[in-house]
Short mmCIF file of C-alpha atoms and ligand atoms in Angstrom, two decimals:
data_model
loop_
_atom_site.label_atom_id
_atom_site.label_comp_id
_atom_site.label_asym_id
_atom_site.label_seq_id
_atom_site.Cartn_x
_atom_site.Cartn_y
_atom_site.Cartn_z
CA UNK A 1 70.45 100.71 129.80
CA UNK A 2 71.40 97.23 129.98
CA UNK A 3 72.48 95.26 127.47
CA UNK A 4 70.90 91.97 126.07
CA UNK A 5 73.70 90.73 124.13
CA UNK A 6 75.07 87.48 126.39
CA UNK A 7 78.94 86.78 126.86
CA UNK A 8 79.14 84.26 124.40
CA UNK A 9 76.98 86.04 121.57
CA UNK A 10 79.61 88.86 122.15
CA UNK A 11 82.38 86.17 121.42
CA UNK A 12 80.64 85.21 118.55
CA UNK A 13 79.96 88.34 116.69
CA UNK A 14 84.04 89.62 117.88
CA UNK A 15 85.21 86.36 115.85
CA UNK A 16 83.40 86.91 112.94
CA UNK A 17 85.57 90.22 112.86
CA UNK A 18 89.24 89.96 111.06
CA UNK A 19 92.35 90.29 113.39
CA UNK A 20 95.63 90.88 112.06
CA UNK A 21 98.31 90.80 115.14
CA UNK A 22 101.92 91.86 114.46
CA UNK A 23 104.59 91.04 117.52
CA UNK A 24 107.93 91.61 118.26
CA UNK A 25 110.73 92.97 120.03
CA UNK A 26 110.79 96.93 120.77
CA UNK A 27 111.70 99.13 118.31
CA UNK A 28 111.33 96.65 115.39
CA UNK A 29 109.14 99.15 113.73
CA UNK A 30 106.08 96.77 114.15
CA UNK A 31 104.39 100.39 115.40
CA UNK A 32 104.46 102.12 112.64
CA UNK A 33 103.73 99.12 109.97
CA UNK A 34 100.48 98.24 112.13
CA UNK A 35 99.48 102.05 111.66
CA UNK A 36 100.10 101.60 108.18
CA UNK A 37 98.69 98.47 106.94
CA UNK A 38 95.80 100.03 109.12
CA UNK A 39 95.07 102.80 107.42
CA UNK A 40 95.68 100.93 103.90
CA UNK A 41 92.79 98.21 104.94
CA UNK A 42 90.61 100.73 106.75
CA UNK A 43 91.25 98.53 109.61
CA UNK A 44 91.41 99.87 113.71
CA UNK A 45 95.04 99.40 114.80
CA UNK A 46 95.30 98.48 118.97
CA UNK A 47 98.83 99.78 119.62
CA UNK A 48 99.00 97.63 122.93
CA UNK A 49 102.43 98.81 124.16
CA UNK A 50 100.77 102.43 124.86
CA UNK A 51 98.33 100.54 127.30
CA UNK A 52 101.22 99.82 129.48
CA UNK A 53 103.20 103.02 128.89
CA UNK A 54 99.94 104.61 129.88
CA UNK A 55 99.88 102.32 133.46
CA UNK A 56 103.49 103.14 134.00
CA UNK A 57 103.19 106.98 133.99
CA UNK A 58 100.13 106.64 136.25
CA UNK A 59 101.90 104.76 138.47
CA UNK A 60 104.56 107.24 138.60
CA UNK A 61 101.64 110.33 138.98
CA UNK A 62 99.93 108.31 141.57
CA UNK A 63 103.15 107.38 143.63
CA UNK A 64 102.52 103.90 142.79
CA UNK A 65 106.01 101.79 142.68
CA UNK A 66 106.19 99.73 139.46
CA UNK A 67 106.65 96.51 141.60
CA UNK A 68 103.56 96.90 143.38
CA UNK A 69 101.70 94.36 141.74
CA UNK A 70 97.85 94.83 143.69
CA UNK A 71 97.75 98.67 143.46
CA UNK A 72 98.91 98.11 139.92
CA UNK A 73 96.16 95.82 139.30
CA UNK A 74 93.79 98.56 140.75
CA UNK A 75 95.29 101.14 138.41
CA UNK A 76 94.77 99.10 135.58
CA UNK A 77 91.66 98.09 135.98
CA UNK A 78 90.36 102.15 136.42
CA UNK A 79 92.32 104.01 133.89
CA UNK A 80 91.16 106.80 132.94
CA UNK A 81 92.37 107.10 128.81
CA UNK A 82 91.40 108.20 125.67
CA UNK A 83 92.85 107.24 122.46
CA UNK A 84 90.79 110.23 120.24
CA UNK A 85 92.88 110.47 116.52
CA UNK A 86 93.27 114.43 115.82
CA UNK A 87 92.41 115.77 112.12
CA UNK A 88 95.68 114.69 111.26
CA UNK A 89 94.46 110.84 111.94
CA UNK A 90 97.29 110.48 114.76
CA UNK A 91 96.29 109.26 117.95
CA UNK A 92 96.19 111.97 120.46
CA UNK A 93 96.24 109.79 124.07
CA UNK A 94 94.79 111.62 127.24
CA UNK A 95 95.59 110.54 130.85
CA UNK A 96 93.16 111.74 133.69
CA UNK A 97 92.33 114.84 130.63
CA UNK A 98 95.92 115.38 130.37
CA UNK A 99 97.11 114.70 127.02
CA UNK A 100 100.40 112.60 127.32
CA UNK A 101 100.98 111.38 123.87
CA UNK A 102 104.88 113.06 123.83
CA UNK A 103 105.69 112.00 127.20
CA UNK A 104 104.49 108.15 126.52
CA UNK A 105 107.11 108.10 124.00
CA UNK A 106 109.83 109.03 126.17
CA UNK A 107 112.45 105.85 127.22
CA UNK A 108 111.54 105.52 130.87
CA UNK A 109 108.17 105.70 130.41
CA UNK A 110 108.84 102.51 127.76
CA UNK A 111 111.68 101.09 130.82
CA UNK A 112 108.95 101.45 133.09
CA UNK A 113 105.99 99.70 131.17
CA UNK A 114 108.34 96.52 130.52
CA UNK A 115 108.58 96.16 134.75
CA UNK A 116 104.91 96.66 135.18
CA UNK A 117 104.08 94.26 132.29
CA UNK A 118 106.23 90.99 133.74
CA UNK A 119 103.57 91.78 136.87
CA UNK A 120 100.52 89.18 135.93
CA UNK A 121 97.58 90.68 137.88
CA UNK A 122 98.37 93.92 135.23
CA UNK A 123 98.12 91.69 132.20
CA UNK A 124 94.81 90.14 133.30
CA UNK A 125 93.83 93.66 134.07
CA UNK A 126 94.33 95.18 131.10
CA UNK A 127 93.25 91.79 128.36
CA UNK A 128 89.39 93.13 128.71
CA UNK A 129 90.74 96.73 127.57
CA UNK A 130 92.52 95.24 124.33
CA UNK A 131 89.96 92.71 123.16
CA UNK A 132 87.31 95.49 123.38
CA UNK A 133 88.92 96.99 120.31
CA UNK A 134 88.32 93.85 118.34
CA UNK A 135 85.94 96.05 115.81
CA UNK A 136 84.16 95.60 112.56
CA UNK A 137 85.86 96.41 110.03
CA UNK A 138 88.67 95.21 111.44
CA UNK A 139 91.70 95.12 113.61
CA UNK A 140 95.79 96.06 112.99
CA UNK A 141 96.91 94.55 116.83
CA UNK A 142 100.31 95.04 117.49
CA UNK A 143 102.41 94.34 120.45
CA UNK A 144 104.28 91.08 122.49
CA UNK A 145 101.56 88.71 123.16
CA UNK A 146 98.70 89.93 120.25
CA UNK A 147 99.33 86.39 118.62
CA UNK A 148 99.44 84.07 121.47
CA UNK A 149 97.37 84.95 124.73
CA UNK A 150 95.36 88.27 123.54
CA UNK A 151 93.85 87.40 119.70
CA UNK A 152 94.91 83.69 119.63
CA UNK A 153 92.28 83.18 116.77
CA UNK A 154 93.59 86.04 114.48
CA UNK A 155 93.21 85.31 111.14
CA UNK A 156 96.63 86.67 110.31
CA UNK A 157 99.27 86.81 112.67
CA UNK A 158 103.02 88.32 111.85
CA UNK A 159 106.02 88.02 113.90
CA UNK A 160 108.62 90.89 113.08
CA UNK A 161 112.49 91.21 114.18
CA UNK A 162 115.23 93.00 113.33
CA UNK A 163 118.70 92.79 114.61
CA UNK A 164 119.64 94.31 118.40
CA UNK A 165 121.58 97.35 116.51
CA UNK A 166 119.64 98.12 113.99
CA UNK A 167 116.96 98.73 116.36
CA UNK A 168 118.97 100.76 118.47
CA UNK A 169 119.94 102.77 115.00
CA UNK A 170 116.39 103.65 114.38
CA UNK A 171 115.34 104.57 117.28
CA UNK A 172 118.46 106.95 117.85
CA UNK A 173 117.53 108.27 114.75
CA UNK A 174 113.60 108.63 115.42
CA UNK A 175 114.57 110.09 118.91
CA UNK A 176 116.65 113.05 116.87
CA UNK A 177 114.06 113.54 114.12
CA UNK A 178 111.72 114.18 117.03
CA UNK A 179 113.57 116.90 118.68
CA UNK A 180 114.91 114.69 121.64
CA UNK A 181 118.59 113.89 122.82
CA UNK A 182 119.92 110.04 122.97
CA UNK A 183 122.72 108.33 122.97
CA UNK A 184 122.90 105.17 120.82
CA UNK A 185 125.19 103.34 123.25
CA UNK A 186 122.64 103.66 126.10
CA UNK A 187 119.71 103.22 123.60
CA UNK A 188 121.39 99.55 122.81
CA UNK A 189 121.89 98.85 126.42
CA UNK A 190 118.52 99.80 126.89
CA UNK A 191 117.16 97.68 123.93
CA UNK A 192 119.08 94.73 124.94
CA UNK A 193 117.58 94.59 128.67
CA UNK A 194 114.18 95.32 127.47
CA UNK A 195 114.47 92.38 125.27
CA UNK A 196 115.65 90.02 127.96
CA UNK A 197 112.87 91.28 130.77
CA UNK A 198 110.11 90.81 127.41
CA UNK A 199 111.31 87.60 126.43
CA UNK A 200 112.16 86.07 129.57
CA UNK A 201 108.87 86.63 131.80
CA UNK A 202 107.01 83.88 133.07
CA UNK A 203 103.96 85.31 132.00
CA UNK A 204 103.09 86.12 128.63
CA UNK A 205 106.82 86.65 127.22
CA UNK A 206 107.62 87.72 124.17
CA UNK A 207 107.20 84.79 121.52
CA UNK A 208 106.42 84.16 117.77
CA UNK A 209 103.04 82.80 117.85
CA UNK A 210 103.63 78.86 116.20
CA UNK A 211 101.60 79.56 113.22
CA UNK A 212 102.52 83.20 112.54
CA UNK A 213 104.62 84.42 109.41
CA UNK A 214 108.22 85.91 110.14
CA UNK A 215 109.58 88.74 108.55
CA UNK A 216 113.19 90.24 109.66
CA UNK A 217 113.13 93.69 109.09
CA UNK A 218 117.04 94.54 109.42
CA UNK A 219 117.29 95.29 105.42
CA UNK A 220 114.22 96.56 104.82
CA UNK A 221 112.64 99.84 105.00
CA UNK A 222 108.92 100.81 106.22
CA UNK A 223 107.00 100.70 102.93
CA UNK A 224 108.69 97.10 101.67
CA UNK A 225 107.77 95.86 105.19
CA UNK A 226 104.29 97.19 105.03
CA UNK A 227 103.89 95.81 101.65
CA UNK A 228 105.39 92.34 102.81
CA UNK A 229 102.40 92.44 104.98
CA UNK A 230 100.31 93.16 102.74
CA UNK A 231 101.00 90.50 100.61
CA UNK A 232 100.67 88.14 103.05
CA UNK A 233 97.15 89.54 103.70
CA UNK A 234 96.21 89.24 99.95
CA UNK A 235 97.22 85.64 100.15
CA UNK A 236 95.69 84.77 103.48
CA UNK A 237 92.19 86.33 101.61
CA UNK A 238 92.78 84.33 98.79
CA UNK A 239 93.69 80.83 101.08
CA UNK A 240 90.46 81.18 103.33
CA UNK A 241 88.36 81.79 99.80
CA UNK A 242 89.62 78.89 98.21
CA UNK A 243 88.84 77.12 101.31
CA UNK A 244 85.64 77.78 101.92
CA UNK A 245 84.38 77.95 98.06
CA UNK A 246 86.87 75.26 96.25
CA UNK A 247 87.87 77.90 93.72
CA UNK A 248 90.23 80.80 93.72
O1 DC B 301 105.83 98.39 122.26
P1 DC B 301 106.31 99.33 123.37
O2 DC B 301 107.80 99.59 123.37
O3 DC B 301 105.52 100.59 123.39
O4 DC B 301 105.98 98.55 124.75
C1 DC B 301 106.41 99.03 126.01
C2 DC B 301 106.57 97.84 126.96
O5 DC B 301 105.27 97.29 127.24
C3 DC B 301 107.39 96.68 126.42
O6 DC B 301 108.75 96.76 126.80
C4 DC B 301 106.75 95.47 127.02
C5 DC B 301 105.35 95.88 127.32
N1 DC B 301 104.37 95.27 126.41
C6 DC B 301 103.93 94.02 126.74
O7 DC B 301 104.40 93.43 127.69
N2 DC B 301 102.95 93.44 126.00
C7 DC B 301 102.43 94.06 124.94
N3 DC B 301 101.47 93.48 124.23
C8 DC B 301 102.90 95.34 124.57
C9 DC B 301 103.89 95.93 125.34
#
């Protein structure tokens, strides 16, 4: 059937619903805070990172080299993926009907998606994907660019970091709980390029968004940072009431 709505009534009724984007470097922990101020707000969460895992391993099934930017841009734009949450609310990804959710998580899978994401035909290939899950009641966005290119009008937009080691610690330690071997010396080697490639892109690089709140991470724990969020979101309700009715 074809739908009535027009482009811009589509904008429209996607503004009216609330964004909150959280960005930062990899393995800040900005994953699992989205997931969890999520599921405290009701909100969807958009865990953009997995779109590009998700294009990397593809590539790699398809024979595709991660530096070849047009069949990349194909790929993109035809993915086949699913994003269903199982009983146990966790989301379950499927590739082709394959469900990949353990490999995604593997480090050259997440080596691989930082190449394919400096490509810019992939980024405009995949913006359509992310916006689409701009959803009432809400969305938890997390990722590089969620603040700047892909939700620029969020209503709340957080930029997390954490020191280049203590990233490295956690995800050494998140790699053992889960049953897979690291070593943290290659884990910060791998940390620190993946930084540089994010940051230093021409296209869409890793950046705080100019009016989004920073919170550094390196001392804190998952719950304080989820309710540092949180708080933030409380006042951000109470600012934009005050606002628009004059009293608090
Ligand atoms: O968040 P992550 O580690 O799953 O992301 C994997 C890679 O994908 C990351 O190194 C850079 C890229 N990425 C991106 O360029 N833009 C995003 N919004 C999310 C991820």
């Amino acid at each position: 059937m074809k739908s009535t709505t027009s482009g811009s009534e589509k904008k429209a009724s996607r503004l009216s619903v609330p964004v909150i984007t959280l960005d930062g470097p990899t393995a800040s922990g900005k994953g699992t805070v989205a997931a969890q101020v999520a599921k405290r707000l009701g909100f969807h969460v958009l865990d953009s990172g997995l779109l590009y895992r998700v294009l990397a391993l593809a590539a790699r099934h398809h024979g595709v080299a991660d530096t070849n930017e047009p069949a990349l841009q194909v790929l993109a734009a035809h993915l086949d993926v699913q994003f269903p949450c199982d009983h146990a609310g966790e989301t379950r990804v499927t590739l082709e009907g394959e469900e990949v959710s353990r490999t995604l998580r593997k480090e050259w899978v997440g080596m691989a998606a930082s190449r394919v994401a400096v490509l810019p035909g992939v980024r405009v290939a995949l913006l359509n994907r992310q916006r689409a899950f701009q959803e009432l009641p809400g969305l938890v966005a997390d990722g590089r660019d969620m603040g700047t290119i892909v939700f620029p009008e969020a209503d709340l937009k957080i930029y997390i970091t954490a020191t280049a080691d203590a990233r490295a610690e956690r995800r050494y330690r998140q790699l053992l709980e889960k049953g897979f071997s690291a070593s943290l010396a290659d884990l910060t080697e791998d940390i620190r390029q993946r930084d540089e490639r994010d940051m230093q892109r021409s296209v869409a690089p890793l950046r705080a968004a100019a009016d989004s709140v920073h919170i550094d991470t390196t001392l804190m724990n998952i719950p304080e940072v989820v309710d540092t969020v949180l708080s933030h979101v409380r006042q951000h309700v109470l600012l934009s009431r005050f606002l628009s009715t004059g009293s608090w």
